[in-house]
Tab-separated table of C-alpha atoms in Angstrom:
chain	number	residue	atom	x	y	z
A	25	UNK	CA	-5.218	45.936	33.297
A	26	UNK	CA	-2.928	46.268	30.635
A	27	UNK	CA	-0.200	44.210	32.429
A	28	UNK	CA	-2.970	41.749	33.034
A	29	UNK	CA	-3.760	41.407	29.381
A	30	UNK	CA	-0.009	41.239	28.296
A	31	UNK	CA	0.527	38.043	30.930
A	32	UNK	CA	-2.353	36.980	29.361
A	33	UNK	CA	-1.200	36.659	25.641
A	34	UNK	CA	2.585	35.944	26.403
A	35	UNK	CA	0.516	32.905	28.216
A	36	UNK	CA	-1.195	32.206	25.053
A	37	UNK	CA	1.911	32.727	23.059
A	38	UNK	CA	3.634	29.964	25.338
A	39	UNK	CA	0.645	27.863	24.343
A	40	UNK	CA	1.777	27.528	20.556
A	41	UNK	CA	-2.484	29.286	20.010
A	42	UNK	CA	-0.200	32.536	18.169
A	43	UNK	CA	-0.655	35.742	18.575
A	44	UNK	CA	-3.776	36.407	16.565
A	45	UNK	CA	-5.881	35.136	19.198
A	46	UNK	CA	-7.436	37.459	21.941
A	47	UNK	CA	-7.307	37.184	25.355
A	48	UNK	CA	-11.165	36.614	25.864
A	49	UNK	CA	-10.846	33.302	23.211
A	50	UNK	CA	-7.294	31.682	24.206
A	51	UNK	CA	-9.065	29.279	26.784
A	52	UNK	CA	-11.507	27.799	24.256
A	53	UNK	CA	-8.309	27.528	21.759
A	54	UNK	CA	-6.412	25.613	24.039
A	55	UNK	CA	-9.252	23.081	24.626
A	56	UNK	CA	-9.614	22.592	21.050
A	57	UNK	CA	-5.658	21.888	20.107
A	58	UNK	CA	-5.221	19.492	23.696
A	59	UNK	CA	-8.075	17.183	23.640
A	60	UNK	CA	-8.329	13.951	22.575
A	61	UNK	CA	-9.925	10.892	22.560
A	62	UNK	CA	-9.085	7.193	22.432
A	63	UNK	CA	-9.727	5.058	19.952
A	64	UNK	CA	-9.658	1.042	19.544
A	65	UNK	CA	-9.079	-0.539	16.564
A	66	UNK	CA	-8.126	-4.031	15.927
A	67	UNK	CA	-7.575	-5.045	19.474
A	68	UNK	CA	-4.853	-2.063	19.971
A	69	UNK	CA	-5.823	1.704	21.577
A	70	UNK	CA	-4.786	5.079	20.256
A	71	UNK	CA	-4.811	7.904	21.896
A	72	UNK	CA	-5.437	10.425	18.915
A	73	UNK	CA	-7.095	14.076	18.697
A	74	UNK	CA	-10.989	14.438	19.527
A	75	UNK	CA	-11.229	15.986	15.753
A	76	UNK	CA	-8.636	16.253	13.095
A	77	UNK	CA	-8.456	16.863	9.237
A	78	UNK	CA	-4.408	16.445	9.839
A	79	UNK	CA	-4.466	12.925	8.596
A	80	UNK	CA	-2.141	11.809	6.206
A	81	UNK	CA	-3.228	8.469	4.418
A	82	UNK	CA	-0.166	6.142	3.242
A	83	UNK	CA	-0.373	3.239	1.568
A	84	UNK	CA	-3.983	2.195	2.840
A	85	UNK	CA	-5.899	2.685	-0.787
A	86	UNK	CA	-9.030	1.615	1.846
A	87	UNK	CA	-8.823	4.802	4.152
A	88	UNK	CA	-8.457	7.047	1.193
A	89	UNK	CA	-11.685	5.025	-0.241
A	90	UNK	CA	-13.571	5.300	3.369
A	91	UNK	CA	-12.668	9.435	2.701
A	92	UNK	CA	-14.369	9.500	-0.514
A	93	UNK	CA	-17.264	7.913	1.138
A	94	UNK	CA	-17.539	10.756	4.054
A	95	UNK	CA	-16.323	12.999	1.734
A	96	UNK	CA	-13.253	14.402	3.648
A	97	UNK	CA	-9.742	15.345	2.072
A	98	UNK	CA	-6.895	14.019	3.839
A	99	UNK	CA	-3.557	16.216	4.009
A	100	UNK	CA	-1.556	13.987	2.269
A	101	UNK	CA	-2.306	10.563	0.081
A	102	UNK	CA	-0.975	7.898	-2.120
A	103	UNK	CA	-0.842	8.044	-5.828
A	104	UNK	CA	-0.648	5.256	-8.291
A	105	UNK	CA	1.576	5.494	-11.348
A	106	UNK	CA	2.893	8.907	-9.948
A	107	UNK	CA	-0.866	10.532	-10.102
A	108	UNK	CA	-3.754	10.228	-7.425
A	109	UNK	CA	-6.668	7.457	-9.461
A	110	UNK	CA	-9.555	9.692	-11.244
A	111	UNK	CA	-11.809	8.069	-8.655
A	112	UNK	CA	-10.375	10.041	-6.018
A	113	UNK	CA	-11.102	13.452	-8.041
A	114	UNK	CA	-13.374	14.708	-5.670
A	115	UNK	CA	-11.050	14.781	-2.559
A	116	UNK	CA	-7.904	15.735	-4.178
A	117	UNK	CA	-7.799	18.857	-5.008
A	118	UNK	CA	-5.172	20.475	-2.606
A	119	UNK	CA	-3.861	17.148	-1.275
A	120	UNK	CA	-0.204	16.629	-1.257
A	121	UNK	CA	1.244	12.880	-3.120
A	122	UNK	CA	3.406	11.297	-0.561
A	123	UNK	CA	4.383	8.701	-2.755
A	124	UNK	CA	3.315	5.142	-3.916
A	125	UNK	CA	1.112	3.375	-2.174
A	126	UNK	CA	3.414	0.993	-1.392
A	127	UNK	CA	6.467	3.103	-1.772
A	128	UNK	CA	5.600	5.789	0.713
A	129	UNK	CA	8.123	8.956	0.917
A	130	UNK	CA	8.812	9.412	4.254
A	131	UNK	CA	10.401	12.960	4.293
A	132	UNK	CA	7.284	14.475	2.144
A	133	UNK	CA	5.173	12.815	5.164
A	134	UNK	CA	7.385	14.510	7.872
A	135	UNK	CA	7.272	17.638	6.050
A	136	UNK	CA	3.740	17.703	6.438
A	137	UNK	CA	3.494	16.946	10.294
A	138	UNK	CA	0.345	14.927	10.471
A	139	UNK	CA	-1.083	14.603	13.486
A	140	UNK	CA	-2.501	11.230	12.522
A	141	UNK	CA	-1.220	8.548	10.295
A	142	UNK	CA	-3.338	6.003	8.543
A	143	UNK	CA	-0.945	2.782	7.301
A	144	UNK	CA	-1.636	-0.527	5.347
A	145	UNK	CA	-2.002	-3.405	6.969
A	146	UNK	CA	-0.287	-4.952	4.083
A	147	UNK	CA	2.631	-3.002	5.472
A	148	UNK	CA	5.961	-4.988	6.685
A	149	UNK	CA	5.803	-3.935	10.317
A	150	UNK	CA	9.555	-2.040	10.044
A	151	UNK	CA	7.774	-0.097	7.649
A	152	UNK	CA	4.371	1.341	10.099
A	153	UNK	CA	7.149	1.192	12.764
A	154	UNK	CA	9.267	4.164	10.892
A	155	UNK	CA	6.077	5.673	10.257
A	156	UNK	CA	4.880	5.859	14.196
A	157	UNK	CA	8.184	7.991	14.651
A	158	UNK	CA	6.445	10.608	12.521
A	159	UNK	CA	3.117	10.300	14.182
A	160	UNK	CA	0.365	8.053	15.788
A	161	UNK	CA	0.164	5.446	13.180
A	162	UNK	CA	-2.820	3.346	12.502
A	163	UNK	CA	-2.689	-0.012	10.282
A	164	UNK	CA	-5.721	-0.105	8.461
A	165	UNK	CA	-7.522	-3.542	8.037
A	166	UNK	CA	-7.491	-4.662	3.812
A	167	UNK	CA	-9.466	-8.123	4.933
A	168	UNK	CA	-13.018	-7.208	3.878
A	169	UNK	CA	-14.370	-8.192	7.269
A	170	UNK	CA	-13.134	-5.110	8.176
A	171	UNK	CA	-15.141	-2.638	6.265
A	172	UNK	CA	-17.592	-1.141	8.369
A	173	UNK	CA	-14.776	-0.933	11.592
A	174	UNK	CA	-12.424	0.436	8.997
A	175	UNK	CA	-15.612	3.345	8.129
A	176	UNK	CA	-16.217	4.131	11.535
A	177	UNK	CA	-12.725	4.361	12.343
A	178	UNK	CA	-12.078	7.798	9.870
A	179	UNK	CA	-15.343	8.856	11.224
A	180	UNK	CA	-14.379	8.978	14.861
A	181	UNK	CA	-10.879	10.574	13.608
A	182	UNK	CA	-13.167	13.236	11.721
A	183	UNK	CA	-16.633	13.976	13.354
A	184	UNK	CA	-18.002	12.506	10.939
A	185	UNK	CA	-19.992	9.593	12.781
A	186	UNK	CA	-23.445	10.809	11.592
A	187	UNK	CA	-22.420	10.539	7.985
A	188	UNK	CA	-21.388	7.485	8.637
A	189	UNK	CA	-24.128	5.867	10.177
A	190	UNK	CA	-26.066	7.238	7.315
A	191	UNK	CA	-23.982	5.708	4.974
A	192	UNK	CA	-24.099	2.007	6.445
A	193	UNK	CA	-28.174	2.028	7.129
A	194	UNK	CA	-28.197	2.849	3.203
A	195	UNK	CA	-26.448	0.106	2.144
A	196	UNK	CA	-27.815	-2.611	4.136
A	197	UNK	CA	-31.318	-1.613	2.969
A	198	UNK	CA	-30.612	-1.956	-0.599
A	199	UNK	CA	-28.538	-5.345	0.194
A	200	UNK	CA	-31.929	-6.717	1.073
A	201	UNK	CA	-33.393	-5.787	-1.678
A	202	UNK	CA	-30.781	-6.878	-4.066
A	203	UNK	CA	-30.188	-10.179	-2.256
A	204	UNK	CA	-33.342	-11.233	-2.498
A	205	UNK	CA	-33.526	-11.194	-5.973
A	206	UNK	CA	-30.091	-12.228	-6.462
A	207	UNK	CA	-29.528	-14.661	-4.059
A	208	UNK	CA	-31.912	-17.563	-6.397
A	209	UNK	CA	-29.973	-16.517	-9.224
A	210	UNK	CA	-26.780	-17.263	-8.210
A	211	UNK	CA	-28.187	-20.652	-6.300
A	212	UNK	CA	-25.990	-23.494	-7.537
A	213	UNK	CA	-24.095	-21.228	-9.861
A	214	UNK	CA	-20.060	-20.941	-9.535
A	215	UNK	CA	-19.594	-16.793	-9.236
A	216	UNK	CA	-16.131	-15.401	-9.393
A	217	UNK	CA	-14.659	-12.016	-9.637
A	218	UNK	CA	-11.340	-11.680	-10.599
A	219	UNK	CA	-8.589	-8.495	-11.398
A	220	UNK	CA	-6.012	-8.769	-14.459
A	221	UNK	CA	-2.594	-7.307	-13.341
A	222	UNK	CA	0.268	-7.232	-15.213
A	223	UNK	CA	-1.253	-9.454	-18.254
A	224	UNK	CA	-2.360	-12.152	-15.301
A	225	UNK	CA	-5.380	-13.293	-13.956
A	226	UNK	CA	-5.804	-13.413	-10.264
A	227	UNK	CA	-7.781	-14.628	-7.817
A	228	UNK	CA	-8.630	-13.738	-4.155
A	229	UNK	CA	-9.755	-15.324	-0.726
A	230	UNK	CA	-13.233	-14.841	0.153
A	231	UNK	CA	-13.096	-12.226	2.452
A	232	UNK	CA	-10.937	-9.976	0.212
A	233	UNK	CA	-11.437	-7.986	-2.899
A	234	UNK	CA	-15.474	-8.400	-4.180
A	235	UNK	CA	-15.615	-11.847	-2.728
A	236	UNK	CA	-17.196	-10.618	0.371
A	237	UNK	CA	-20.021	-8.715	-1.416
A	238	UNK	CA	-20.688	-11.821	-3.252
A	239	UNK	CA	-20.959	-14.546	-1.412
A	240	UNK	CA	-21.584	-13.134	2.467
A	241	UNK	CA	-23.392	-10.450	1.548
A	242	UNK	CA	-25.458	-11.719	-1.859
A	243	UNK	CA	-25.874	-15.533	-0.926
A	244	UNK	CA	-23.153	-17.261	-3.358
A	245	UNK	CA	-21.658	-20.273	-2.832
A	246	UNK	CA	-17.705	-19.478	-2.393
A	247	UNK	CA	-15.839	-22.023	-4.952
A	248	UNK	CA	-13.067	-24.278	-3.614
A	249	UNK	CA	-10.515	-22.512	-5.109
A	250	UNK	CA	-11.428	-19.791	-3.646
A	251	UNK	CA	-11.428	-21.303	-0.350
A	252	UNK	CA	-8.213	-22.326	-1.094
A	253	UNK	CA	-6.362	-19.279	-1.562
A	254	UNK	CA	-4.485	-17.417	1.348
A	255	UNK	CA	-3.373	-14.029	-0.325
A	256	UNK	CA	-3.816	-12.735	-4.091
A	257	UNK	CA	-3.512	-15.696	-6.043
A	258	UNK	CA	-2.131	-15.781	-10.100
A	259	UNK	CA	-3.995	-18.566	-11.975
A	260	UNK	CA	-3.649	-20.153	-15.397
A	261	UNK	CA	-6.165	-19.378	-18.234
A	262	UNK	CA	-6.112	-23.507	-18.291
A	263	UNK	CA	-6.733	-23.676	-14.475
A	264	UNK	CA	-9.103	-20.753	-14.164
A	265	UNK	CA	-11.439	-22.580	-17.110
A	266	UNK	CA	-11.309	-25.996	-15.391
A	267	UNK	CA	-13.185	-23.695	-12.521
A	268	UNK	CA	-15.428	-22.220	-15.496
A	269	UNK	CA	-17.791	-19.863	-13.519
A	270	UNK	CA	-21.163	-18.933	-14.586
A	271	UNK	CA	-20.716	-15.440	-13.821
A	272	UNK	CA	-17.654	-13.671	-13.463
A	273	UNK	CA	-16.849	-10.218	-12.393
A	274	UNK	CA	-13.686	-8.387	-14.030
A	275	UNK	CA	-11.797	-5.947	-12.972
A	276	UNK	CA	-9.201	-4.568	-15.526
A	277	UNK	CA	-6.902	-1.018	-14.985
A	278	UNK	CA	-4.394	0.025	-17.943
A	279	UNK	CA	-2.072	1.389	-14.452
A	280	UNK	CA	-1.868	-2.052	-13.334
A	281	UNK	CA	-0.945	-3.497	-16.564
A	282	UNK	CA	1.791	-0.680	-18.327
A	283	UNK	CA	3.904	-3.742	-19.738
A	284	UNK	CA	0.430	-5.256	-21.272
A	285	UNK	CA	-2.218	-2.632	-21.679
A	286	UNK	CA	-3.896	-5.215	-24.473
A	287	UNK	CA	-3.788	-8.127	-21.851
A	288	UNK	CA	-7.803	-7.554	-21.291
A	289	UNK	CA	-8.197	-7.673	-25.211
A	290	UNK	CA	-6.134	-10.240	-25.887
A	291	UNK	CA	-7.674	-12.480	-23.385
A	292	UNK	CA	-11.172	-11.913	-24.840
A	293	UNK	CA	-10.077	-13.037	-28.350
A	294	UNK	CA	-8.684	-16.189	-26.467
A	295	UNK	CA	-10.195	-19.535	-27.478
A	296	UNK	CA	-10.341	-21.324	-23.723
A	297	UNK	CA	-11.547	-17.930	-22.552
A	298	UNK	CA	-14.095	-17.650	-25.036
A	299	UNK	CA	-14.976	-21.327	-24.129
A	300	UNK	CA	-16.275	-20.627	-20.644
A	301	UNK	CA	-19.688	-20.672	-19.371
A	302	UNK	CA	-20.170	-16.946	-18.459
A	303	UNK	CA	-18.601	-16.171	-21.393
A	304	UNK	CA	-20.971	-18.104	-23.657
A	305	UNK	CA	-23.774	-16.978	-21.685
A	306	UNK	CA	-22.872	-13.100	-21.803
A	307	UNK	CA	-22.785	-13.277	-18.213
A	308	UNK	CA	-18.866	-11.633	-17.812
A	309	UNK	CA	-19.090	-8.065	-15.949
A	310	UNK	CA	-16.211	-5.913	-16.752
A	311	UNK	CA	-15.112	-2.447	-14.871
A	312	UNK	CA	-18.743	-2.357	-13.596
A	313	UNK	CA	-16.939	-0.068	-10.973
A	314	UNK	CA	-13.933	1.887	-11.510
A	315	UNK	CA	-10.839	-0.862	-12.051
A	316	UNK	CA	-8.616	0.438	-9.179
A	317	UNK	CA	-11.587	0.081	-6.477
A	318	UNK	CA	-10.126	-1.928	-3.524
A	319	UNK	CA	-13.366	-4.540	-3.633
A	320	UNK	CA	-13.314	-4.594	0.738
A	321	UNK	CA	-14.296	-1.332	1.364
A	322	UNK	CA	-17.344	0.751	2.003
A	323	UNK	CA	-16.923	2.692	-0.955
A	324	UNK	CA	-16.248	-0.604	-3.251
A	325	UNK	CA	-19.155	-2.606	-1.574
A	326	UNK	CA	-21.666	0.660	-2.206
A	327	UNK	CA	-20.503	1.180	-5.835
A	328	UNK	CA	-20.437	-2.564	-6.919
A	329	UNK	CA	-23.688	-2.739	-5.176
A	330	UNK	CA	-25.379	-0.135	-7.100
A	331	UNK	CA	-23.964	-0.951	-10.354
A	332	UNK	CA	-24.805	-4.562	-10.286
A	333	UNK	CA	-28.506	-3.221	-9.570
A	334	UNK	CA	-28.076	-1.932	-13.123
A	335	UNK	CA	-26.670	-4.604	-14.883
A	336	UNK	CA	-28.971	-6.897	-16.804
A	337	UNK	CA	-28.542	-9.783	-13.798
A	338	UNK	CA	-30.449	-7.978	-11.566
A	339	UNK	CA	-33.131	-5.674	-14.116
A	340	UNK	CA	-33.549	-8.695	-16.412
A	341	UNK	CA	-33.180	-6.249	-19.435
């Protein structure tokens, strides 16, 4: 028996399970660190583990935002400015910084041997391809479209589908409710959301940022230069009044503007800006979620949802 037992754990051992584990629990450990599952996701397949928390999010500020939503800490994450965003507080503690979000560190990633990898799409491809030499890497989607796909794709990764199911049936439920009571309000009204990075204004196409929450989601009619624009877009003060929205959405973060942090201020005490319509009207939302929120996401689309069910559009008051 004894020699039986010793084959035994040197068999284990061989496994990579360690030492720690007994005899009588080795087959049960093996099934857990060898199975997987396979995932498709954007047209590709990945063959990744049935259940992981080894997943190291780089670049993709829209996976870390889907893990605040199922509430599950990643191993390793972007920061911006050199520190993770205070948004993220309640999934950070313990995670390690593996750089900029666009400037990932690639030996801090290998260091922490993820078993998974979740990428930008707004990645140059040489970029996710040095990253798939460290580990299965996935692209995730920033094209708002994306959203719920981008959701259920962590979920899968983590066992988390039943928080995630959750999660979508409670937002489309309160999108009724707030579409029907903003959708006449915003009838033949120009509605435009825009972020201020470094001391510019920019718009986006209408699938990305808040655009998709606004007009696909709450019934407004997408403006032409909206329509227009293929990527993040810088416009003119002069050409951004000659488009003079009715209600406008602004989204402002000191991080993104270091070499201007007055460039919100200052543009309030300009005369064209204080010219517009939604200005004149007090109809200009600022920061109604946190600045740094990708717009696209599930986490963006609940939190702009719930805070513009606050705001005096939708209560009246």
């Amino acid at each position: 028996m004894k020699r039986l037992k010793s084959l035994v754990l040197a068999s284990v051992m061989v496994l990579g399970i360690g030492s720690a584990v007994s005899a009588g629990a080795a087959p049960v450990s093996v099934a857990k660190a060898t199975a997987t599952q396979k995932i498709t996701y954007k047209g590709k397949v990945y063959t990744v583990p049935a259940k992981t928390d080894n997943i190291v999010i780089v670049g993709a500020l829209e996976a870390f935002e889907d893990a605040l939503v199922l509430n599950f800490k990643p191993k390793g994450a972007p920061t911006v400015g050199g520190e993770f965003p205070a948004m993220f507080s309640k999934i950070t503690s313990g995670v390690k910084p593996i750089g900029e979000k666009m400037e990932p560190n690639l030996e801090t990633i290998l260091k922490l041997k993820p078993a998974v990898i979740l990428s930008s799409t707004k990645f140059p491809a040489e970029t996710n391809e040095k990253l798939a030499k460290i580990a299965t890497t996935i692209p995730v989607s920033h094209i708002s479209t994306d959203w719920m796909n981008n959701l259920k794709l962590l979920a899968a990764l983590t066992g988390k589908q039943t928080e995630s199911t959750q999660a979508i049936l409670k937002y489309q439920s309160e999108l009724k409710a707030a579409k029907a009571k903003l959708a006449p309000k915003f009838k033949d009204k120009k509605v435009v959301a825009v972020r201020i990075r470094v001391g510019n204004l920019f718009i986006y196409p209408q699938d990305v940022f808040f655009n998709r929450s606004l007009y696909a989601d709450l019934g407004a009619a997408v403006p032409g230069e909206v329509l227009k624009a293929k990527a993040q877009q810088n416009i003119s003060l002069e050409a951004f009044a000659a488009m003079n929205p009715d209600y406008l959405f602004v989204q402002f973060s000191a991080d993104e503007n270091t070499d201007n942090p007055k460039a919100l201020e200052e543009l309030q005490k300009n005369p064209i800006w204080k010219n517009l319509k939604a200005v004149k009207s007090g109809n200009v939302y600022v920061n109604i979620v946190d600045p740094l929120a990708q717009g696209g996401t599930a986490y963006s689309k609940f939190s702009f949802l719930e805070a513009l069910m606050k705001t005096k559009l939708y209560t009246g008051k």
